[in-house]
Coordinates of C-alpha atoms and ligand atoms in Angstrom, one line a residue:
M1 CA 98.6 79.8 116.1
T2 CA 95.6 77.6 115.7
N3 CA 92.8 80.1 115.0
N4 CA 92.0 79.6 111.4
L5 CA 90.0 82.9 111.3
W6 CA 92.9 84.9 112.6
Y7 CA 92.8 87.3 109.6
K8 CA 89.4 88.7 110.5
N9 CA 90.6 90.9 113.3
A10 CA 94.3 91.2 112.2
V11 CA 96.3 94.3 111.4
F12 CA 98.4 94.0 108.3
Y13 CA 101.6 95.8 107.4
E14 CA 102.8 96.1 103.8
I15 CA 106.6 96.1 103.2
S16 CA 108.8 96.7 100.3
V17 CA 111.8 94.5 101.3
R18 CA 114.1 96.5 99.1
A19 CA 113.2 99.7 100.9
F20 CA 112.9 98.4 104.5
K21 CA 116.4 97.7 105.9
D22 CA 119.7 96.9 104.4
S23 CA 121.8 94.4 106.5
N24 CA 124.8 93.9 104.2
G25 CA 125.7 97.4 103.0
D26 CA 124.8 97.0 99.4
G27 CA 122.3 99.9 99.6
R28 CA 119.3 97.6 99.1
G29 CA 117.0 96.3 101.8
D30 CA 117.0 92.5 102.4
L31 CA 115.4 89.7 104.3
R32 CA 118.1 89.8 107.1
G33 CA 117.5 93.5 107.5
L34 CA 113.8 92.9 107.8
T35 CA 114.4 90.1 110.4
E36 CA 116.4 92.6 112.4
K37 CA 113.4 94.9 112.5
L38 CA 110.8 92.4 113.6
D39 CA 111.0 93.8 117.1
Y40 CA 109.9 97.1 115.8
L41 CA 106.9 95.6 114.1
Q42 CA 106.1 93.7 117.2
T43 CA 106.2 96.9 119.2
L44 CA 103.9 98.5 116.7
G45 CA 101.6 95.5 117.2
V46 CA 100.9 94.2 113.7
D47 CA 99.7 90.7 113.2
C48 CA 100.7 90.0 109.6
I49 CA 103.3 91.3 107.2
W50 CA 102.7 91.4 103.4
L51 CA 105.9 91.2 101.5
M52 CA 106.0 92.8 98.1
P53 CA 107.6 90.5 95.5
I54 CA 111.0 89.1 96.4
Y55 CA 111.4 86.9 93.4
P56 CA 114.3 87.3 90.9
S57 CA 113.2 90.0 88.5
P58 CA 114.6 92.6 86.1
L59 CA 112.6 95.1 88.1
R60 CA 110.8 96.7 85.3
D61 CA 107.8 96.7 87.6
D62 CA 109.5 96.5 90.9
G63 CA 109.4 92.8 91.1
Y64 CA 105.8 92.3 89.8
D65 CA 107.7 91.1 86.7
I66 CA 108.9 87.7 87.9
A67 CA 111.8 85.9 86.1
D68 CA 111.8 82.8 88.4
Y69 CA 108.9 81.8 90.7
Y70 CA 111.0 79.3 92.7
S71 CA 113.6 81.5 94.3
V72 CA 114.4 84.7 96.1
D73 CA 116.4 87.4 94.3
P74 CA 119.9 87.2 95.7
A75 CA 119.7 91.0 96.4
Y76 CA 117.2 90.1 99.1
G77 CA 118.9 87.0 100.4
S78 CA 118.2 83.3 100.1
L79 CA 115.4 80.8 100.7
D80 CA 117.1 79.9 104.0
Q81 CA 117.1 83.5 105.1
L82 CA 113.4 83.6 104.2
K83 CA 112.8 80.6 106.4
V84 CA 114.7 82.3 109.2
L85 CA 112.5 85.4 108.8
I86 CA 109.3 83.3 108.9
E87 CA 110.4 81.5 112.0
A88 CA 111.5 84.6 113.8
A89 CA 108.2 86.3 112.8
H90 CA 106.1 83.3 114.0
Q91 CA 107.9 83.4 117.3
R92 CA 106.6 86.9 117.7
D93 CA 103.1 85.8 116.6
I94 CA 103.5 87.7 113.4
R95 CA 102.4 86.0 110.2
I96 CA 103.9 86.6 106.7
I97 CA 102.1 86.6 103.4
M98 CA 103.7 87.4 100.1
D99 CA 102.7 88.5 96.6
L100 CA 101.6 85.7 94.2
V101 CA 101.7 87.1 90.7
L102 CA 99.5 84.8 88.7
N103 CA 98.5 86.9 85.7
H104 CA 101.9 87.5 84.1
T105 CA 105.6 86.9 84.1
S106 CA 108.6 89.0 83.2
D107 CA 109.6 88.9 79.5
A108 CA 112.9 87.8 80.9
H109 CA 111.3 84.6 82.3
P110 CA 112.8 81.5 80.6
W111 CA 109.2 80.4 79.7
F112 CA 108.7 83.5 77.7
Q113 CA 112.2 83.4 76.2
A114 CA 111.5 79.8 75.0
A115 CA 108.0 80.8 73.9
R116 CA 109.0 83.7 71.7
S117 CA 111.9 81.9 70.1
D118 CA 110.1 78.8 68.9
R119 CA 106.5 78.3 67.8
N120 CA 106.8 74.6 68.7
S121 CA 108.1 75.1 72.1
P122 CA 105.9 73.6 74.8
Y123 CA 106.1 77.1 76.4
R124 CA 104.6 78.9 73.4
D125 CA 101.1 78.2 74.7
Y126 CA 102.0 79.5 78.2
Y127 CA 101.3 82.9 76.8
V128 CA 98.6 84.6 74.8
W129 CA 99.5 85.1 71.1
S130 CA 97.7 86.5 68.1
D131 CA 98.4 87.4 64.5
T132 CA 96.2 90.5 64.9
D133 CA 95.9 93.1 67.6
Q134 CA 92.3 93.6 66.8
I135 CA 90.8 91.1 69.3
Y136 CA 89.8 91.6 72.9
K137 CA 89.3 95.3 72.0
D138 CA 86.9 95.7 74.9
A139 CA 89.6 95.3 77.5
R140 CA 90.7 98.6 79.0
I141 CA 94.3 99.7 79.3
I142 CA 95.4 99.9 82.9
F143 CA 98.8 101.7 82.7
V144 CA 97.4 104.5 80.5
D145 CA 100.4 106.7 81.1
T146 CA 102.8 104.2 79.6
E147 CA 101.0 101.7 77.4
K148 CA 99.1 102.3 74.2
S149 CA 97.7 98.8 73.7
N150 CA 97.3 95.5 75.5
W151 CA 99.0 93.8 72.5
T152 CA 102.7 94.2 71.7
W153 CA 104.3 92.9 68.5
D154 CA 107.2 90.5 69.2
E155 CA 109.7 90.5 66.3
Q156 CA 111.2 87.2 67.4
A157 CA 107.9 85.4 67.8
G158 CA 106.4 86.9 64.7
Q159 CA 103.1 87.5 66.6
F160 CA 101.5 89.9 69.0
F161 CA 101.5 88.9 72.7
W162 CA 98.9 90.0 75.2
H163 CA 99.7 92.0 78.4
R164 CA 97.4 93.9 80.8
F165 CA 100.3 95.8 82.4
Y166 CA 103.7 96.9 81.0
S167 CA 104.7 95.4 77.7
T168 CA 107.6 93.8 79.6
Q169 CA 104.9 91.6 81.5
P170 CA 103.4 89.1 79.1
D171 CA 100.2 87.6 80.4
L172 CA 100.1 83.9 81.1
N173 CA 97.5 81.8 79.3
F174 CA 95.2 80.4 81.9
D175 CA 93.4 78.4 79.3
N176 CA 96.4 76.2 79.3
P177 CA 96.1 73.4 81.9
K178 CA 99.9 73.3 82.3
V179 CA 99.9 77.0 83.4
R180 CA 97.1 76.3 85.8
E181 CA 99.0 73.4 87.3
E182 CA 102.3 75.3 87.3
M183 CA 100.9 78.1 89.4
L184 CA 99.5 75.6 91.9
N185 CA 103.1 74.3 92.2
V186 CA 104.3 77.8 92.8
A187 CA 101.8 78.2 95.6
R188 CA 102.8 74.9 97.1
F189 CA 106.5 75.8 97.0
W190 CA 106.1 78.8 99.2
L191 CA 103.5 77.3 101.5
D192 CA 105.8 74.4 102.1
L193 CA 108.4 77.0 103.1
G194 CA 106.1 78.3 105.7
I195 CA 104.4 81.3 104.1
D196 CA 101.0 82.1 105.7
G197 CA 99.3 82.9 102.4
F198 CA 99.3 85.2 99.5
R199 CA 98.2 88.6 98.3
A200 CA 97.1 87.4 94.9
D201 CA 98.0 90.1 92.4
A202 CA 95.8 91.3 89.6
V203 CA 93.4 88.4 89.6
P204 CA 90.5 89.8 87.5
Y205 CA 92.6 89.5 84.3
L206 CA 93.6 85.8 84.3
I207 CA 91.3 84.8 81.4
E208 CA 90.4 86.6 78.1
R209 CA 87.2 86.1 76.1
E210 CA 86.2 88.0 72.9
G211 CA 83.2 90.3 73.4
T212 CA 83.9 90.8 77.1
N213 CA 86.0 93.3 79.0
C214 CA 88.2 90.3 79.9
E215 CA 87.8 91.0 83.7
N216 CA 86.2 88.8 86.4
L217 CA 85.2 86.1 84.0
P218 CA 83.5 82.9 85.3
E219 CA 86.5 80.8 84.1
T220 CA 88.8 83.1 86.2
H221 CA 86.7 82.4 89.3
A222 CA 86.7 78.7 88.6
Y223 CA 90.5 78.6 88.6
L224 CA 90.7 80.7 91.8
K225 CA 88.3 78.3 93.5
Q226 CA 90.6 75.5 92.5
L227 CA 93.5 77.3 94.1
R228 CA 91.4 77.7 97.3
V229 CA 90.4 74.0 97.4
F230 CA 94.1 73.2 97.1
M231 CA 95.0 75.6 100.0
D232 CA 92.2 74.3 102.2
E233 CA 93.1 70.7 101.6
H234 CA 96.8 71.0 102.4
Y235 CA 97.3 74.3 104.2
P236 CA 94.3 75.2 106.4
G237 CA 94.7 78.5 108.2
R238 CA 96.7 80.0 105.3
I239 CA 95.0 82.8 103.5
L240 CA 94.3 84.2 100.0
L241 CA 93.9 88.0 99.8
C242 CA 92.4 89.2 96.6
E243 CA 93.6 92.2 94.7
A244 CA 90.7 93.1 92.4
N245 CA 90.5 96.9 91.8
Q246 CA 86.7 96.7 91.2
G247 CA 83.5 97.9 92.6
P248 CA 82.1 96.1 95.6
E249 CA 79.5 94.2 93.4
D250 CA 82.3 92.8 91.3
V251 CA 84.6 92.0 94.2
R252 CA 81.8 90.1 96.0
P253 CA 82.1 87.0 93.7
Y254 CA 85.7 86.6 94.7
F255 CA 84.6 85.5 98.1
G256 CA 82.3 82.9 96.5
D257 CA 80.4 81.0 99.2
G258 CA 83.4 81.4 101.5
D259 CA 85.2 79.1 99.1
E260 CA 87.3 81.4 97.0
F261 CA 89.2 84.3 98.7
H262 CA 89.4 84.7 102.5
M263 CA 90.0 88.4 102.0
G264 CA 89.6 91.1 99.4
F265 CA 90.7 94.7 99.3
H266 CA 87.9 97.2 99.5
F267 CA 89.2 99.6 96.8
P268 CA 86.3 102.0 96.5
I269 CA 86.1 103.0 100.2
M270 CA 89.7 104.3 100.1
P271 CA 89.3 107.4 97.9
R272 CA 86.0 108.2 99.7
I273 CA 87.9 108.5 103.0
Y274 CA 90.0 111.3 101.4
M275 CA 86.8 112.8 99.9
A276 CA 85.1 112.7 103.3
I277 CA 87.9 114.6 105.0
K278 CA 88.1 117.3 102.3
K279 CA 84.3 117.6 101.8
E280 CA 83.7 117.4 105.5
R281 CA 80.8 115.0 105.0
Y282 CA 80.5 111.3 105.4
E283 CA 77.8 110.6 102.8
D284 CA 80.1 109.2 100.1
M285 CA 81.6 106.7 102.5
A286 CA 78.1 105.6 103.7
E287 CA 76.9 105.3 100.1
I288 CA 79.7 102.9 99.1
M289 CA 79.2 100.9 102.3
R290 CA 75.5 100.6 101.5
R291 CA 76.4 99.4 98.0
T292 CA 78.8 96.8 99.5
P293 CA 77.1 93.4 99.6
S294 CA 77.5 91.3 102.7
I295 CA 80.2 88.6 102.6
P296 CA 80.3 85.1 104.0
E297 CA 81.1 84.7 107.7
N298 CA 84.6 83.3 107.1
C299 CA 85.6 86.3 104.9
Q300 CA 86.9 89.7 105.5
W301 CA 87.5 93.0 103.7
C302 CA 90.9 94.6 103.7
T303 CA 90.9 98.4 104.1
F304 CA 93.9 100.7 103.5
L305 CA 94.7 104.4 103.1
R306 CA 97.8 104.0 100.9
N307 CA 99.8 101.2 99.4
H308 CA 102.8 100.9 97.0
D309 CA 100.8 101.9 94.0
E310 CA 99.3 105.3 93.1
L311 CA 96.2 106.2 95.1
T312 CA 93.9 104.7 92.6
L313 CA 90.9 106.7 91.4
E314 CA 89.5 103.9 89.2
M315 CA 86.6 103.4 91.5
V316 CA 85.2 106.9 91.5
T317 CA 83.2 108.7 88.8
E318 CA 84.9 110.9 86.2
E319 CA 83.7 114.0 88.0
E320 CA 84.9 112.8 91.4
R321 CA 88.3 111.9 89.9
Q322 CA 88.8 115.4 88.5
W323 CA 87.8 116.8 91.9
M324 CA 90.2 114.4 93.7
W325 CA 93.0 115.5 91.3
K326 CA 92.3 119.1 91.9
E327 CA 92.2 118.7 95.7
Y328 CA 94.9 116.2 96.2
A329 CA 97.2 116.4 93.2
P330 CA 97.6 120.1 92.6
E331 CA 100.9 119.6 90.7
P332 CA 100.7 117.7 87.4
R333 CA 103.5 115.4 88.4
M334 CA 101.5 114.1 91.4
K335 CA 99.2 112.4 89.0
L336 CA 99.8 108.9 87.6
N337 CA 97.6 106.8 85.4
L338 CA 94.1 107.2 87.0
G339 CA 95.5 108.1 90.4
I340 CA 97.8 110.1 92.7
R341 CA 101.4 109.1 93.5
R342 CA 101.7 110.5 97.0
R343 CA 102.0 109.2 100.5
L344 CA 99.6 109.6 103.3
A345 CA 101.3 112.4 105.3
P346 CA 101.9 114.8 102.3
L347 CA 98.3 114.1 101.0
L348 CA 96.9 115.2 104.3
D349 CA 99.1 118.4 104.5
N350 CA 101.2 116.7 107.1
D351 CA 98.4 117.7 109.5
R352 CA 98.6 115.4 112.5
R353 CA 94.9 115.8 113.2
K354 CA 93.9 114.7 109.7
I355 CA 96.4 111.8 109.6
E356 CA 95.0 110.6 112.9
L357 CA 91.4 111.0 111.7
A358 CA 92.1 109.0 108.5
N359 CA 93.6 106.3 110.7
S360 CA 90.6 106.4 113.1
L361 CA 88.4 105.6 110.1
L362 CA 90.8 103.0 108.8
F363 CA 90.9 101.1 112.1
T364 CA 87.2 101.3 112.9
L365 CA 85.4 100.9 109.6
S366 CA 84.4 97.4 108.6
G367 CA 87.4 95.3 107.4
A368 CA 90.9 94.5 108.5
P369 CA 93.3 97.4 108.1
I370 CA 96.6 97.4 106.2
I371 CA 99.3 99.9 107.0
Y372 CA 101.8 100.9 104.3
Y373 CA 105.3 100.9 105.8
G374 CA 106.4 104.3 107.0
D375 CA 102.9 105.7 107.2
E376 CA 102.8 104.9 110.9
I377 CA 105.4 107.6 111.3
G378 CA 104.1 109.9 108.6
M379 CA 107.1 109.7 106.3
G380 CA 107.0 111.6 103.0
D381 CA 107.4 110.8 99.3
N382 CA 109.8 111.9 96.6
L383 CA 108.1 113.2 93.5
D384 CA 111.4 113.4 91.5
L385 CA 111.4 109.6 91.3
F386 CA 109.8 107.8 88.3
D387 CA 106.3 106.4 88.3
R388 CA 105.4 104.8 91.7
N389 CA 109.0 104.8 93.0
G390 CA 108.3 108.0 94.7
V391 CA 106.3 106.2 97.4
R392 CA 108.7 103.3 97.7
T393 CA 111.7 105.1 99.3
P394 CA 113.8 103.7 102.1
M395 CA 112.2 103.4 105.6
Q396 CA 113.3 106.3 107.8
W397 CA 114.8 104.6 110.8
D398 CA 116.8 107.5 112.4
S399 CA 118.5 110.7 111.6
S400 CA 121.9 109.3 110.8
P401 CA 123.2 109.4 107.2
N402 CA 121.1 107.3 104.9
A403 CA 118.2 107.3 107.4
G404 CA 119.6 104.3 109.3
F405 CA 118.4 102.3 106.3
S406 CA 121.9 101.4 105.1
V407 CA 125.6 102.1 105.8
E408 CA 125.9 102.7 102.1
T409 CA 124.2 105.0 99.6
P410 CA 120.7 103.6 99.2
F411 CA 119.5 102.2 95.8
T412 CA 117.3 105.3 95.4
E413 CA 117.1 108.9 96.5
L414 CA 115.5 109.4 99.9
V415 CA 112.7 111.7 100.8
K416 CA 113.7 115.4 100.9
G417 CA 112.5 118.3 102.9
D418 CA 110.3 118.3 106.0
L419 CA 109.1 114.8 105.7
G420 CA 112.6 113.4 105.2
Y421 CA 114.5 111.3 107.7
R422 CA 116.1 114.1 109.6
H423 CA 112.6 115.3 110.8
V424 CA 110.6 112.1 110.5
N425 CA 112.1 108.9 111.7
V426 CA 111.4 105.9 113.9
A427 CA 114.0 106.5 116.5
S428 CA 112.7 110.0 117.4
Q429 CA 109.1 108.8 117.4
L430 CA 109.8 105.8 119.6
S431 CA 111.3 108.1 122.2
D432 CA 108.4 110.6 122.1
P433 CA 105.3 109.4 123.9
D434 CA 103.2 111.9 121.9
S435 CA 104.4 110.8 118.5
L436 CA 102.2 109.6 115.6
F437 CA 103.8 106.2 116.0
H438 CA 102.5 105.9 119.6
T439 CA 99.0 107.0 118.5
I440 CA 98.9 104.3 115.8
Q441 CA 100.3 101.8 118.2
K442 CA 97.5 102.6 120.6
M443 CA 94.9 102.3 117.8
I444 CA 96.2 98.9 116.9
A445 CA 96.1 97.7 120.5
L446 CA 92.6 99.0 121.1
R447 CA 91.4 97.5 117.9
K448 CA 92.8 94.1 118.6
N449 CA 91.3 94.1 122.1
H450 CA 87.8 94.5 120.8
A451 CA 85.9 91.8 119.1
A452 CA 83.5 94.5 117.6
F453 CA 86.1 95.6 115.1
G454 CA 86.7 92.1 113.6
G455 CA 83.1 91.4 113.1
S456 CA 81.1 92.3 110.0
D457 CA 78.4 94.3 111.6
M458 CA 78.5 98.0 111.0
Q459 CA 75.7 100.5 111.1
W460 CA 75.7 104.2 110.4
V461 CA 74.1 106.3 113.0
E462 CA 72.1 109.3 111.7
T463 CA 72.8 112.4 113.9
G464 CA 71.6 115.1 111.5
N465 CA 75.2 116.4 111.2
P466 CA 76.8 115.6 107.8
A467 CA 80.3 116.2 109.1
A468 CA 80.0 113.6 111.8
A469 CA 80.8 110.1 110.7
V470 CA 79.1 108.1 113.5
Y471 CA 78.7 104.4 113.4
L472 CA 78.1 101.4 115.5
R473 CA 80.3 98.3 115.5
E474 CA 79.0 95.2 117.3
H475 CA 80.3 91.7 117.7
D476 CA 80.1 89.1 120.4
G477 CA 78.5 91.5 122.9
D478 CA 81.2 94.1 122.3
I479 CA 79.5 97.3 121.2
M480 CA 81.4 100.3 119.9
L481 CA 80.1 103.7 119.0
I482 CA 82.6 105.6 116.9
F483 CA 82.5 109.4 116.3
N484 CA 84.7 111.1 113.8
N485 CA 84.5 114.8 113.1
L486 CA 85.4 115.2 109.4
S487 CA 85.6 118.9 109.6
G488 CA 88.1 121.5 110.6
T489 CA 85.7 123.1 113.1
L490 CA 84.2 122.1 116.4
Q491 CA 81.0 120.1 116.0
H492 CA 78.1 119.4 118.3
V493 CA 76.7 116.0 117.6
D494 CA 73.2 115.0 118.8
V495 CA 73.4 111.6 120.4
P496 CA 70.4 109.4 119.5
V497 CA 68.5 108.7 122.7
Q498 CA 69.2 104.9 122.7
Y499 CA 72.9 105.7 123.0
Q500 CA 72.6 108.2 125.8
T501 CA 74.1 105.7 128.1
A502 CA 77.2 104.8 130.1
C503 CA 80.3 104.1 128.1
I504 CA 84.1 104.0 128.1
D505 CA 86.2 106.3 126.1
L506 CA 88.8 103.9 124.8
F507 CA 91.6 106.4 124.4
T508 CA 91.5 107.7 127.9
G509 CA 90.0 104.6 129.5
Q510 CA 87.6 106.9 131.4
S511 CA 84.0 105.9 132.1
L512 CA 81.5 108.6 131.2
F513 CA 77.9 109.1 130.4
L514 CA 77.0 110.1 126.8
N515 CA 74.6 113.0 127.1
T516 CA 72.2 114.5 124.5
T517 CA 75.1 116.2 122.7
L518 CA 78.7 115.4 122.2
E519 CA 81.3 118.1 121.4
I520 CA 84.0 117.0 119.0
G521 CA 87.0 119.1 118.2
P522 CA 88.2 119.7 114.6
Y523 CA 89.3 116.4 112.9
S524 CA 88.9 114.6 116.3
Y525 CA 87.4 111.3 117.0
F526 CA 86.1 109.2 119.9
W527 CA 85.9 105.4 120.2
M528 CA 83.2 104.7 122.8
Q529 CA 82.5 101.3 124.2
I530 CA 78.8 101.1 125.2
Q531 CA 78.3 99.6 128.7
K532 CA 75.2 97.6 128.8
Ligands
GLC601 C1 99.2 95.1 90.9 C2 100.3 95.7 91.7 C3 101.1 96.7 90.9 C4 101.6 96.0 89.7 C5 100.5 95.3 88.9 C6 101.1 94.4 87.9 O1 98.3 96.1 90.6 O2 99.8 96.3 92.9 O3 102.1 97.2 91.7 O4 102.3 96.9 88.9 O5 99.7 94.5 89.7 O6 101.6 93.3 88.5

């Protein structure tokens, strides 16, 4: 594992450890369970796993509320078991990154406990306090369904404390040099253990300044650059992945001159993939890509269709949001904050063609794709569960009781109905060569075999057909022409004359000659390698 740019053409896989596989029969997934399932992930072909938080936590925000940065919650296992997992993954050429939650701790963290109980505690200044809740008024509220203010009065402290998320997650004070140093120590701790990097959570909010929206401030970037210098110096080849739910113009500075983040999520392209499939036109995707500034050579975007949060609609206009809700969240309980709390398969009507099409876009657009666990088999969600828990249900391994996830009753209710484990599970898909699993596996393998997909070059090809998303990917002499029919009807696509040439259809392996027009079935796609 010596290629320091490994992430540029890697396929990522996001895992909730709690929901993946239980090895000790307590109904909760754990590190040993995940280790047992590495063969599965290797069969799927992923290069890097992203672990959602495994730190001790009261779980008021599913582990994004950390009570101790230096250990693993015993429910998941031990530090030694994490080391075993990392080693076993590395043996299979799979890397592991984990969540690094810099912005806030749990209110159960001893730092906060000390801070709130004593004004003179050295930990008081670890957090952001105020006698009034009338400052930083220009900062928006993120969890609009649950929080009324970013300030919460603390009786014990006799002051308000600042929080961008739940009021059980006080923000750390990044103006305090001790906090800045402490978080470098946290990073060092896990990197020394062998972790390959971090998905850095909620980074736009580290620093607050009056008169600003308290997002993406220069001081925040300065700290993140410090973190990068530290990583490069001591841990070359490990990566930082930026979670900044912002427009492309605002995410661009997180790459710096190739000296801040290695990777950043491309939030705005995600809802536009869903818009494209429903509106049967590619223009919204093309528009956001045009708006996306180029990034340094050693950086890469991360693309995704779904993750553990609601399908966020923060990066679309108000009108588009209402439209997305109408189309994709017809029941009020499907909405959450400014988003939609559903999984991929139910969102796309469990229509195999649409699910494949969305994945075709995911795997061929510019950026490195992340798969959310279970979406490779098209598992469902459970809307009866609170908040985002409905999309964090146990992985559906087989049709035995408890989905093969645990011998005991799982920590949460499973998915019910057609997309539950009796109908949708890994075992049955592994044994069916035509399953969604095998299609995704094939997409991953093709993607990894072709340099074109890991490069940054991507050009839309104008064919005069708004329903045909056609684009060129090119890198290191590898040229790929991708055709996606976004519509539910057969389309004839005019092939521009310069591409009327010999090519290979990657899915069939057949050589063919691209003629003046190409017929594409409803929601179908072709990945063509141009032969020059
Ligand atoms: C990120 C996480 C989300 C969490 C929030 C606060 O947005 O993805 O799950 O609730 O940060 O940590």
